[in-house]
PDB file of C-alpha atoms and ligand atoms in Angstrom:
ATOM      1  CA  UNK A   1     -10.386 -62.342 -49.411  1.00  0.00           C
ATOM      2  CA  UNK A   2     -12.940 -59.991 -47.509  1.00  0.00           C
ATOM      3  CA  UNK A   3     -14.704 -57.706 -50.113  1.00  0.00           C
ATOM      4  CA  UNK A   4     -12.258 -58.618 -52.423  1.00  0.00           C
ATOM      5  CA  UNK A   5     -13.337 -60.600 -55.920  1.00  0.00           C
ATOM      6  CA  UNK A   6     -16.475 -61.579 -54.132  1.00  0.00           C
ATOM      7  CA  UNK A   7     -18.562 -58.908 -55.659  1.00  0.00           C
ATOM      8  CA  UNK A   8     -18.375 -57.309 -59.184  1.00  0.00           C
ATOM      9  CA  UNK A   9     -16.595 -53.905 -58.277  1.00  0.00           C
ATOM     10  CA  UNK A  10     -18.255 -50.757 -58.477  1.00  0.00           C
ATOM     11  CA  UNK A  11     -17.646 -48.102 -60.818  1.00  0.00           C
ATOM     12  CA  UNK A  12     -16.864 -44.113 -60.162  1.00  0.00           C
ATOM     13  CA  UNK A  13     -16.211 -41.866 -63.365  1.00  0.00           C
ATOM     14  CA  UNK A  14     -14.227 -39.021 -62.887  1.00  0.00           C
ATOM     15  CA  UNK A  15     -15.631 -36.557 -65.211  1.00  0.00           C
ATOM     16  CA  UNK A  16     -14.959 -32.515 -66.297  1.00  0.00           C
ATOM     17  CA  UNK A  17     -13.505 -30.418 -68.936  1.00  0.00           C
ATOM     18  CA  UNK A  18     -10.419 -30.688 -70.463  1.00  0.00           C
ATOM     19  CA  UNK A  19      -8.119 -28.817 -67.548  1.00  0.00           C
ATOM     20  CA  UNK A  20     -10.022 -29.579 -65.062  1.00  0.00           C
ATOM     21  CA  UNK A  21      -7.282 -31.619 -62.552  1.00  0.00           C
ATOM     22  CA  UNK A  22      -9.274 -34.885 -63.316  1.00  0.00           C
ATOM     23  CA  UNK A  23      -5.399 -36.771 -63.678  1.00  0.00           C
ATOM     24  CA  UNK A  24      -4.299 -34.840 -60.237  1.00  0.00           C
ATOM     25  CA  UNK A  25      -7.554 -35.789 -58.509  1.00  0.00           C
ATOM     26  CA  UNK A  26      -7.542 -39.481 -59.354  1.00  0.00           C
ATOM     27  CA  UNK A  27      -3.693 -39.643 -57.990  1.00  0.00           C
ATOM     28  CA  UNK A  28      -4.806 -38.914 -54.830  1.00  0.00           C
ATOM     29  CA  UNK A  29      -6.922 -42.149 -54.627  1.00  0.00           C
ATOM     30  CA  UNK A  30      -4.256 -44.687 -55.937  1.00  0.00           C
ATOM     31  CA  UNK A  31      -2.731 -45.117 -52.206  1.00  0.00           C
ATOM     32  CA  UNK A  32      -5.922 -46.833 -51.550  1.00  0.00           C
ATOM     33  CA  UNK A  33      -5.225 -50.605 -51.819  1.00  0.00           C
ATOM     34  CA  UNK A  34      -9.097 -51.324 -52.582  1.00  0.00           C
ATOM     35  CA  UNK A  35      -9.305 -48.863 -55.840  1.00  0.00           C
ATOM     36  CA  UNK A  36      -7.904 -49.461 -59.225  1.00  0.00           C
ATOM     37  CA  UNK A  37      -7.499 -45.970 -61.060  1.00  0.00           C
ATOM     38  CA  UNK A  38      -7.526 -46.174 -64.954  1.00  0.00           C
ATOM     39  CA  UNK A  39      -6.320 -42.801 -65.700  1.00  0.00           C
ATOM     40  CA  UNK A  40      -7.261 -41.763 -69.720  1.00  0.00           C
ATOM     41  CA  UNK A  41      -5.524 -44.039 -71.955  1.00  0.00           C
ATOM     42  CA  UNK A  42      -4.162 -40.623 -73.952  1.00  0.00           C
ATOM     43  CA  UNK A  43      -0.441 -42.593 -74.429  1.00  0.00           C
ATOM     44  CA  UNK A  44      -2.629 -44.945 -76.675  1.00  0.00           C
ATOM     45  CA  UNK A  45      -4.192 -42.013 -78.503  1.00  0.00           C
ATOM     46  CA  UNK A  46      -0.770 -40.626 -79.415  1.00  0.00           C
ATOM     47  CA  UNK A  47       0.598 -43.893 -80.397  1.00  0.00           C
ATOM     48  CA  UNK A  48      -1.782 -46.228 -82.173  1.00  0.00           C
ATOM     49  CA  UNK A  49       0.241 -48.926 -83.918  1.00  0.00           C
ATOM     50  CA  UNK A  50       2.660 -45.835 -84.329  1.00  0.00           C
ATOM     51  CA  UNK A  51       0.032 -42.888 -85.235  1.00  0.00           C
ATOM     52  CA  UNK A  52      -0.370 -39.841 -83.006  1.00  0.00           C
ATOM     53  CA  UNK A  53      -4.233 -39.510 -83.621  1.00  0.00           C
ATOM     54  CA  UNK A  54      -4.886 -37.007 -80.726  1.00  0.00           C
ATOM     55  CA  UNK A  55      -2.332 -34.652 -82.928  1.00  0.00           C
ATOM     56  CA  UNK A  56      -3.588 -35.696 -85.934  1.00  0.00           C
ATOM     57  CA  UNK A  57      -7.280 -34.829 -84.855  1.00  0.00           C
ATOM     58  CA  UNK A  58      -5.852 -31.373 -83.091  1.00  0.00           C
ATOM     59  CA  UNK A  59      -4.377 -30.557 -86.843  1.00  0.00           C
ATOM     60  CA  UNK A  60      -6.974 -31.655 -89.136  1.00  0.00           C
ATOM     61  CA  UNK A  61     -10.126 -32.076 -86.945  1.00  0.00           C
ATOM     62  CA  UNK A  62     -12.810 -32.418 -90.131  1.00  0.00           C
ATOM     63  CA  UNK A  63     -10.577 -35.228 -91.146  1.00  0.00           C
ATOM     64  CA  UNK A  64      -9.504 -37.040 -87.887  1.00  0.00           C
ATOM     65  CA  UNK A  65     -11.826 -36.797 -85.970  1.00  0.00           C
ATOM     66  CA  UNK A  66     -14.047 -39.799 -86.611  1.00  0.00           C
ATOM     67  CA  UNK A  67     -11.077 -41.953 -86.237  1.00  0.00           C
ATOM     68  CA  UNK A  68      -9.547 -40.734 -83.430  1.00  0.00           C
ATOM     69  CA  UNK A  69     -13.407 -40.816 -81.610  1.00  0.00           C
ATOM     70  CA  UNK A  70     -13.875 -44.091 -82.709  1.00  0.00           C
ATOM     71  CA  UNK A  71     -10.513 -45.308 -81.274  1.00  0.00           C
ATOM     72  CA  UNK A  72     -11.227 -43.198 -77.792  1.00  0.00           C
ATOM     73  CA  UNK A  73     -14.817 -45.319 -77.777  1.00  0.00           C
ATOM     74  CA  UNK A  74     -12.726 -49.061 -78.472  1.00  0.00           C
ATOM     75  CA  UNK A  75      -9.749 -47.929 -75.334  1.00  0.00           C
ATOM     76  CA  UNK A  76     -12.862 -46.482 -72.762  1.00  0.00           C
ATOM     77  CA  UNK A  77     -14.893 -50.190 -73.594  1.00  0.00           C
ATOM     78  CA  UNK A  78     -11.342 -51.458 -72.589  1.00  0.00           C
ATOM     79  CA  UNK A  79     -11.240 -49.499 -69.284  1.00  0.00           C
ATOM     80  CA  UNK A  80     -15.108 -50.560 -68.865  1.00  0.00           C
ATOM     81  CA  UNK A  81     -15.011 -53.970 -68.950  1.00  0.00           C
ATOM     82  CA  UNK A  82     -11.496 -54.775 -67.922  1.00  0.00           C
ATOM     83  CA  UNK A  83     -12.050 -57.452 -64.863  1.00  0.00           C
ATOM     84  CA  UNK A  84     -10.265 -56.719 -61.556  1.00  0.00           C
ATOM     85  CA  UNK A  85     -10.103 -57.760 -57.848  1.00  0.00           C
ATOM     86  CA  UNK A  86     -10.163 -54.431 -55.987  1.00  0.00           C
ATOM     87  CA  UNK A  87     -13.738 -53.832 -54.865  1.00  0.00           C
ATOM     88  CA  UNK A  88     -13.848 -50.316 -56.550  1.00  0.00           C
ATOM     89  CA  UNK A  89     -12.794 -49.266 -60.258  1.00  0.00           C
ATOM     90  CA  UNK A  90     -12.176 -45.396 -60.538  1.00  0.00           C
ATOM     91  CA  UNK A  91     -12.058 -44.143 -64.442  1.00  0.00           C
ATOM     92  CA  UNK A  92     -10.812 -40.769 -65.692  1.00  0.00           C
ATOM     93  CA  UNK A  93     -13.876 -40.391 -68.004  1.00  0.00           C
ATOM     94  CA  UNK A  94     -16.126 -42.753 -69.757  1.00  0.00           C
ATOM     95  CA  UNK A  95     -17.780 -43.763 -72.669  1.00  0.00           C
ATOM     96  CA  UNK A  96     -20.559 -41.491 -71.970  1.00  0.00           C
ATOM     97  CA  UNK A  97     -18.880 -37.919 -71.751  1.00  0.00           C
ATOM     98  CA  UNK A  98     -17.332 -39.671 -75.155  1.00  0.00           C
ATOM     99  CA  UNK A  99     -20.554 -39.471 -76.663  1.00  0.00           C
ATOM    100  CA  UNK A 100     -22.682 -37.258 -74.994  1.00  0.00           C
ATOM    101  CA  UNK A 101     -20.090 -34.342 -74.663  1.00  0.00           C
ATOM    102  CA  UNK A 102     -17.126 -34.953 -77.109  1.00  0.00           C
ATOM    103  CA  UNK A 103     -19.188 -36.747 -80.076  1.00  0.00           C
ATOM    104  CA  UNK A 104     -21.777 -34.374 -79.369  1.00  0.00           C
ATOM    105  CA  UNK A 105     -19.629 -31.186 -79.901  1.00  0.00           C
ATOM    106  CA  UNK A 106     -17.673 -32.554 -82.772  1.00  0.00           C
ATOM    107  CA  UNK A 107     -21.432 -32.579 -84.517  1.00  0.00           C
ATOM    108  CA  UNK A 108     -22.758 -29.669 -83.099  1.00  0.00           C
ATOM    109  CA  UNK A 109     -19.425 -27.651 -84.922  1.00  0.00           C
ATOM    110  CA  UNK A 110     -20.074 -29.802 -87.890  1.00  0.00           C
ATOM    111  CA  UNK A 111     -16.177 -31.609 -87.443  1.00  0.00           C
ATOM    112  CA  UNK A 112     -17.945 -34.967 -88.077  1.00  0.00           C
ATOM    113  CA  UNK A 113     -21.064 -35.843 -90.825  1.00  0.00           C
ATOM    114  CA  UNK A 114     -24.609 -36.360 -89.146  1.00  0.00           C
ATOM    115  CA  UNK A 115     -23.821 -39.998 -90.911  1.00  0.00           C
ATOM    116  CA  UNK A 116     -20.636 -40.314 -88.628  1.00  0.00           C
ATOM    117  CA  UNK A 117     -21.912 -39.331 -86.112  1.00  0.00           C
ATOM    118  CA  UNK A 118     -24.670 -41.983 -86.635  1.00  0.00           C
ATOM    119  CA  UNK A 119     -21.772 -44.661 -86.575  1.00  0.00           C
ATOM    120  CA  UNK A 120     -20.590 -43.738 -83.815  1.00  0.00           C
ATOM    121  CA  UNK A 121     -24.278 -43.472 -81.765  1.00  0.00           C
ATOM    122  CA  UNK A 122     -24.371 -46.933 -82.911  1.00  0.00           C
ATOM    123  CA  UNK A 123     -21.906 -48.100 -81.062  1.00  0.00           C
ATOM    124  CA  UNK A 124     -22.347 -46.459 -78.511  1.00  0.00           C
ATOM    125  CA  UNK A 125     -25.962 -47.426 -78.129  1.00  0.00           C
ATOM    126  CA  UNK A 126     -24.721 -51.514 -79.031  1.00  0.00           C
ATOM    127  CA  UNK A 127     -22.056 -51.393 -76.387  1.00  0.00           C
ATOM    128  CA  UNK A 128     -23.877 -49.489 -73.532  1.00  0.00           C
ATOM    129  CA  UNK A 129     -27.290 -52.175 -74.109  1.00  0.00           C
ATOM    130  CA  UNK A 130     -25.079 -55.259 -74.778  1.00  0.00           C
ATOM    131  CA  UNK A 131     -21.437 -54.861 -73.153  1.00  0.00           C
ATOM    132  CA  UNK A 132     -20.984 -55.249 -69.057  1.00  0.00           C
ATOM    133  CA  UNK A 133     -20.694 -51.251 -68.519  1.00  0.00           C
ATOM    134  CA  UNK A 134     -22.719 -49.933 -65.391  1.00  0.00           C
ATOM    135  CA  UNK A 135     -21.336 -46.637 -63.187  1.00  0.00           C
ATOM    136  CA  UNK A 136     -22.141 -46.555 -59.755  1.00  0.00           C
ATOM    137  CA  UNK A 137     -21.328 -43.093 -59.731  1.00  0.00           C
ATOM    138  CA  UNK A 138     -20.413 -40.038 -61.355  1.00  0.00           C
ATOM    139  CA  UNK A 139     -18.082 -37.661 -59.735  1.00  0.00           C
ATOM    140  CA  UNK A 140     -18.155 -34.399 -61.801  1.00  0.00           C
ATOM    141  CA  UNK A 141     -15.118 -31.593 -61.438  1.00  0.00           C
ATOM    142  CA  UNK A 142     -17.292 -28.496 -62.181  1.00  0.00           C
ATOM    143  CA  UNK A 143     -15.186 -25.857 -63.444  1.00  0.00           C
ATOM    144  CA  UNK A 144     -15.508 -22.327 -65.195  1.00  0.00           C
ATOM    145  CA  UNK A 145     -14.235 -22.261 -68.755  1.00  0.00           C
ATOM    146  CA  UNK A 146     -11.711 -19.691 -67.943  1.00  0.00           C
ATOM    147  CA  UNK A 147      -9.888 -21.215 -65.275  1.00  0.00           C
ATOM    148  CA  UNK A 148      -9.855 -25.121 -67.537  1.00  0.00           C
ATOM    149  CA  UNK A 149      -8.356 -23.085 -70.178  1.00  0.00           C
ATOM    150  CA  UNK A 150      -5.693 -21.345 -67.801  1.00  0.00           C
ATOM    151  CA  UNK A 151      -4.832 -24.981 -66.719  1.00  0.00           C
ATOM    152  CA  UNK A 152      -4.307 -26.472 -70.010  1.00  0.00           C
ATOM    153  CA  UNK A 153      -1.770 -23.213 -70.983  1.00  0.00           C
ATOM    154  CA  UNK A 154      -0.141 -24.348 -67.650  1.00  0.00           C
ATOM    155  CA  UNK A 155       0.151 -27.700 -68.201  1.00  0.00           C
ATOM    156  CA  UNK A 156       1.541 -26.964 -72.314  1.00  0.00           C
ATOM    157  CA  UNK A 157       0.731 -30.477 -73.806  1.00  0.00           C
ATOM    158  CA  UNK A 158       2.060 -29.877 -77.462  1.00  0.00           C
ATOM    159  CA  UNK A 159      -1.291 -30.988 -78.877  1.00  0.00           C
ATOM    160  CA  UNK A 160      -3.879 -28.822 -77.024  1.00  0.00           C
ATOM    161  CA  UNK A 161      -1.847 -25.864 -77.885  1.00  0.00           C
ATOM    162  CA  UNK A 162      -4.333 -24.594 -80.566  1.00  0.00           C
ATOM    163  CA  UNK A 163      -7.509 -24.618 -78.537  1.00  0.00           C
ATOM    164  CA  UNK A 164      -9.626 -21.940 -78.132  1.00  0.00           C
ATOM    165  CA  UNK A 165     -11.645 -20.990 -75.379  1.00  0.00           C
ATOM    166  CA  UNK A 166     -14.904 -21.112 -77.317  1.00  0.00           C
ATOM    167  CA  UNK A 167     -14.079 -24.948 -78.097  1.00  0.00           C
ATOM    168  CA  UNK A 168     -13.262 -24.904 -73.754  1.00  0.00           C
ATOM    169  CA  UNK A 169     -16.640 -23.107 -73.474  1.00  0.00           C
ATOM    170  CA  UNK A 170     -18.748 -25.846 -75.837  1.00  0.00           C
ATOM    171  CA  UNK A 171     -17.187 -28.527 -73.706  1.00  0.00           C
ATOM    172  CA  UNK A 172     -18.341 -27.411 -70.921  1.00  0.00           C
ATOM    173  CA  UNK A 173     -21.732 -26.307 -71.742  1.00  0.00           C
ATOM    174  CA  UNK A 174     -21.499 -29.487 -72.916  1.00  0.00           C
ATOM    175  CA  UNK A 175     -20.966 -31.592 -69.410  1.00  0.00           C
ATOM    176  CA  UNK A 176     -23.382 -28.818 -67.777  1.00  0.00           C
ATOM    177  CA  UNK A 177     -26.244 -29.978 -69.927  1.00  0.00           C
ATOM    178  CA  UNK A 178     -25.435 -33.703 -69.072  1.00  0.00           C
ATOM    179  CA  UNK A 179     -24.583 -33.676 -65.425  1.00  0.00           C
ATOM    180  CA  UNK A 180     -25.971 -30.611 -64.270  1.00  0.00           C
ATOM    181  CA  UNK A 181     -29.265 -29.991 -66.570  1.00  0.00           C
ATOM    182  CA  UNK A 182     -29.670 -33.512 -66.593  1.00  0.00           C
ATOM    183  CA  UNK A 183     -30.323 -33.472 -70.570  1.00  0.00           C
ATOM    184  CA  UNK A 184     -28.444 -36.754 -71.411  1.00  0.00           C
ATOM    185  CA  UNK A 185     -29.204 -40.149 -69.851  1.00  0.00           C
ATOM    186  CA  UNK A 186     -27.513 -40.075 -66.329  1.00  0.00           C
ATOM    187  CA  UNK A 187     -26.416 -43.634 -65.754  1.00  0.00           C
ATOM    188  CA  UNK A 188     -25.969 -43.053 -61.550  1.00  0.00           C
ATOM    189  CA  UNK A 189     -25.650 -40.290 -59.456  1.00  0.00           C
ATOM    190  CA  UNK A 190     -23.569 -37.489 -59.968  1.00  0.00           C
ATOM    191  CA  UNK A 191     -21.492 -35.892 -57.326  1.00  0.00           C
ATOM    192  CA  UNK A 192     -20.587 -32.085 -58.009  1.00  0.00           C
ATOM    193  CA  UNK A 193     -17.196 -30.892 -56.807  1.00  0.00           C
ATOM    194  CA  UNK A 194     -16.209 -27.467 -57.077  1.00  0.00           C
ATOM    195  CA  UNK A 195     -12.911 -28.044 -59.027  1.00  0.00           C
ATOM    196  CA  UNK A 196     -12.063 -24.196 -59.530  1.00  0.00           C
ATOM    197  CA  UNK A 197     -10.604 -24.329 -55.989  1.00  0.00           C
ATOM    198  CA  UNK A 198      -6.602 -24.789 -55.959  1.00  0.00           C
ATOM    199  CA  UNK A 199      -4.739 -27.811 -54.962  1.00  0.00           C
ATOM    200  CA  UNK A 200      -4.060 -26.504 -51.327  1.00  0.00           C
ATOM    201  CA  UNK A 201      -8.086 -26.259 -50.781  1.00  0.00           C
ATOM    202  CA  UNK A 202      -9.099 -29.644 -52.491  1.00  0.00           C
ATOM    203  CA  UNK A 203      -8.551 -31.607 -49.438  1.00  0.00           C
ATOM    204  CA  UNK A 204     -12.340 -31.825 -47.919  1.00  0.00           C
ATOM    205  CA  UNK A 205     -13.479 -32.247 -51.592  1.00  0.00           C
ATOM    206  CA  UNK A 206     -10.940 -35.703 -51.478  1.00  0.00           C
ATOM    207  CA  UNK A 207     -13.047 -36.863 -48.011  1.00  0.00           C
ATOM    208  CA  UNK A 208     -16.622 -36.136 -50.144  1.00  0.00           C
ATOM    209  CA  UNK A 209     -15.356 -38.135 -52.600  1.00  0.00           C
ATOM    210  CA  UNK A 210     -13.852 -40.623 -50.078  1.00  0.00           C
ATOM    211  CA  UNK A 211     -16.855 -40.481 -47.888  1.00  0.00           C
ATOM    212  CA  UNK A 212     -19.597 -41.014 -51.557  1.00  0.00           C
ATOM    213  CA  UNK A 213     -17.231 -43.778 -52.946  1.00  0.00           C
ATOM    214  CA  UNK A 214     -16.552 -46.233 -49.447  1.00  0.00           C
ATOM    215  CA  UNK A 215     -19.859 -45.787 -48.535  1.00  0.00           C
ATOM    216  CA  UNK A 216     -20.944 -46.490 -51.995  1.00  0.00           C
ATOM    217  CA  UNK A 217     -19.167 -49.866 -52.017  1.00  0.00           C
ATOM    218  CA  UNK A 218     -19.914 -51.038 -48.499  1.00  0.00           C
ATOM    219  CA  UNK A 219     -23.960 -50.705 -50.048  1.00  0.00           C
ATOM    220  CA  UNK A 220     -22.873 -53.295 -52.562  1.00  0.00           C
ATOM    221  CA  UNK A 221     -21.312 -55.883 -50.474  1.00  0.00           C
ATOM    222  CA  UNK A 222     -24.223 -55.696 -47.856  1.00  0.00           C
ATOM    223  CA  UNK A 223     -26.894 -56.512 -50.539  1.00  0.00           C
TER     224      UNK A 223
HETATM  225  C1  LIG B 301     -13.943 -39.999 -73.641  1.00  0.00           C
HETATM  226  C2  LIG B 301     -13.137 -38.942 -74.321  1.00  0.00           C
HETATM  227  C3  LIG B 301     -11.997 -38.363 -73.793  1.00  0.00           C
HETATM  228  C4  LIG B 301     -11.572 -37.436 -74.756  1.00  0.00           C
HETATM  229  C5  LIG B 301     -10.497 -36.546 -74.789  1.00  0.00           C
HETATM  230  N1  LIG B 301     -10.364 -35.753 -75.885  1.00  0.00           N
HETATM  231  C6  LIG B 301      -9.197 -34.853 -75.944  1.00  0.00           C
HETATM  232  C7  LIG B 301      -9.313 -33.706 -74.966  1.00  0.00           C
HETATM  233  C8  LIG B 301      -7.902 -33.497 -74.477  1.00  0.00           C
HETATM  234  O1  LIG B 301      -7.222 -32.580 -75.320  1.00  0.00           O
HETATM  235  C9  LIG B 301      -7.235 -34.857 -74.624  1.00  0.00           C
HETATM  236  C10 LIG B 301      -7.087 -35.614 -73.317  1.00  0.00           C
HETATM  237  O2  LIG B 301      -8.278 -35.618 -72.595  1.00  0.00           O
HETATM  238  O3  LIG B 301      -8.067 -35.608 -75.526  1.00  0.00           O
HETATM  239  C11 LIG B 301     -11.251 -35.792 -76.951  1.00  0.00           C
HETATM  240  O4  LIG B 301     -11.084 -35.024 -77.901  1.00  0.00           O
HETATM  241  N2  LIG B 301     -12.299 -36.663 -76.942  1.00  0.00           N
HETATM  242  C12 LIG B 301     -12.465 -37.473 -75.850  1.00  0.00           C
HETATM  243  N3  LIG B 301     -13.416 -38.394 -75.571  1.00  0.00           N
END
């Protein structure tokens, strides 16, 4: 079995804006027999027992969006604590940029009540003291606003198309205050990757992440 189910995996979060090329950046690292990839569960946010709660929360956001965060929180615990044999568990997101970035700005524009968003801190702060969750490491896709928001035109998912750059912009400042400012609890280390850079130029930015993440796990199973 090798390093296989011997030792609890370890844990990278891909993290970064919406439009960032967190989906096209995780696909590169699902040849690797030893890593499970849990891209975002977003086909469960637009069909929950039948409900399309990302559109709903895109159409009415004062009204949605308390559900539809509290449903992202339940499918990211999922993700979390889901038990596997590969050594290394790779997640697009977590249930920190959940509640440090997304929560956070849905307060900060006043979407949700200060007393939602104390539900929902509650939860977060039961599940991240009580529930197995730990990250061994954080890799962040640093973009600039404008080139997220170019992406997400690009890509033309029906339900992002009313977002505005300033909600891009809050986002961001957002994940810059957590993983760059270091404002927010950091739960490992972070690893910045320039992810303005196009496809063709990612490559060396795939070894970093490579190199961070192998090395990462070989620490574990020497302990
Ligand atoms: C953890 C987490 C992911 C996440 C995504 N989203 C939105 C942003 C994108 O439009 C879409 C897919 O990431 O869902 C959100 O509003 N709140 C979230 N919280």
């Amino acid at each position: 079995f090798g390093s296989r189910a011997m030792n609890p995996p370890i844990t990278v979060c891909v993290e970064g804006n919406i439009g960032s090329g967190k989906t096209t950046f995780l696909k590169h690292f699902k040849k690797f027999p030893d890593v499970c990839v849990f891209d975002e569960p977003i086909s469960k946010w637009r069909d929950c027992q039948g409900y399309n709660l990302l559109d709903l929360m895109y159409k009415d956001p004062r009204k949605w969006s308390l559900c539809f965060q509290s449903y992202v929180q339940l499918t990211m615990l999922d993700l979390h604590t889901k038990p596997i044999v590969e050594p290394i568990k790779m997640m697009e997101r977590s249930i920190f940029s959940a509640q440090y970035c997304f929560v956070q700005n849905l307060r900060n524009e006043g979407l949700i009540e200060d007393a939602q968003y104390a539900v929902l801190s509650e939860w977060f702060n039961f599940s991240t003291a009580n529930l197995p969750i730990k990250l061994d490491l954080i890799v962040y896709l640093r973009t600039d606003p404008e080139v997220a928001f170019n992406r997400i035109a690009q890509r033309g998912r029906s339900e992002e198309n009313s977002i505005k750059m300033e909600y891009i912009q809050s986002v961001h400042k957002l994940h810059e205050d957590w993983l760059v400012n270091n404002q927010k609890l950091l739960p490992c280390p972070v690893l910045t990757i320039d992810a303005n850079l196009e496809l063709a130029d990612m490559a060396p930015n795939y070894q970093l992440c490579e190199e961070k993440m192998f090395q990462k796990q070989k620490a574990t199973v020497a302990n």
